[in-house]
Amino acid sequence: MLRDVVVPYLHDLGEAWARGEVTIAQEHFASNVVRGRLLGLARGWGEGSGPHALLACPPREQHDLGLIAFGLALRNRGWRITYLGQDTPVFTLEQEARELDPDRVVVAASAPERLDDVLLDLAKLAAAAPLVIAGAGASRELAGRAGAALLDGDPVSGAERLTRDLRAGARSRP
């Protein structure tokens, strides 16, 4: 459902907004309906004994639906999820990573400047925990500069790849 319905719908909604076919109000309303449904499915996603992922969006990033979908896809593969959500200071994320010791920290952004603006902080985070950057704003070049791994593609494929990579390398750095 995530790969075939939710993610394509959100992409189409964003494109329709960019073309001026839907208003900001309509886009916000639809996005909030989807967010509510997805978060309803996320109940209990921090429970269990599988690998642990810490998920967040960087400062000024409000687009978190792809990250929520990614967290659901990870949860369906046995992961435990700690979700910090939109607009998370990297310092806070680093503190939580040190305290929780997750198998992976995933930071997702819709625009490259969201990650570029905090590049030094991301590099510091990557030195403390296995960091992955994702979303339309992530690139191989940004990941390299931050000392992070890149997770590209749709949220479900990304969850499959992260799970496979973790199994292959245990807790080694991405």
mmCIF file of C-alpha atoms in Angstrom, residues 3 70 73-74 77 79 151-152 154-167:
data_model
loop_
_atom_site.group_PDB
_atom_site.id
_atom_site.type_symbol
_atom_site.label_atom_id
_atom_site.label_comp_id
_atom_site.label_asym_id
_atom_site.label_seq_id
_atom_site.Cartn_x
_atom_site.Cartn_y
_atom_site.Cartn_z
ATOM 1 C CA ARG A 3 4.743 1.911 -2.350
ATOM 2 C CA PHE A 70 9.765 4.746 5.738
ATOM 3 C CA ALA A 73 8.103 0.009 6.211
ATOM 4 C CA LEU A 74 10.986 -0.558 8.651
ATOM 5 C CA ARG A 77 10.549 -5.605 8.723
ATOM 6 C CA TRP A 79 12.600 -2.657 13.365
ATOM 7 C CA LEU A 151 19.330 6.071 1.056
ATOM 8 C CA ASP A 152 17.622 6.866 -2.221
ATOM 9 C CA ASP A 154 11.016 5.145 -2.398
ATOM 10 C CA PRO A 155 10.504 4.536 1.353
ATOM 11 C CA VAL A 156 9.656 0.840 0.992
ATOM 12 C CA SER A 157 12.679 0.052 -1.178
ATOM 13 C CA GLY A 158 14.806 2.073 1.227
ATOM 14 C CA ALA A 159 13.558 0.029 4.181
ATOM 15 C CA GLU A 160 14.283 -3.182 2.306
ATOM 16 C CA ARG A 161 17.811 -2.027 1.489
ATOM 17 C CA LEU A 162 18.582 -0.773 4.994
ATOM 18 C CA THR A 163 17.357 -4.057 6.485
ATOM 19 C CA ARG A 164 19.408 -6.097 4.029
ATOM 20 C CA ASP A 165 22.503 -3.957 4.629
ATOM 21 C CA LEU A 166 22.147 -4.223 8.400
ATOM 22 C CA ARG A 167 21.833 -8.012 8.233
#
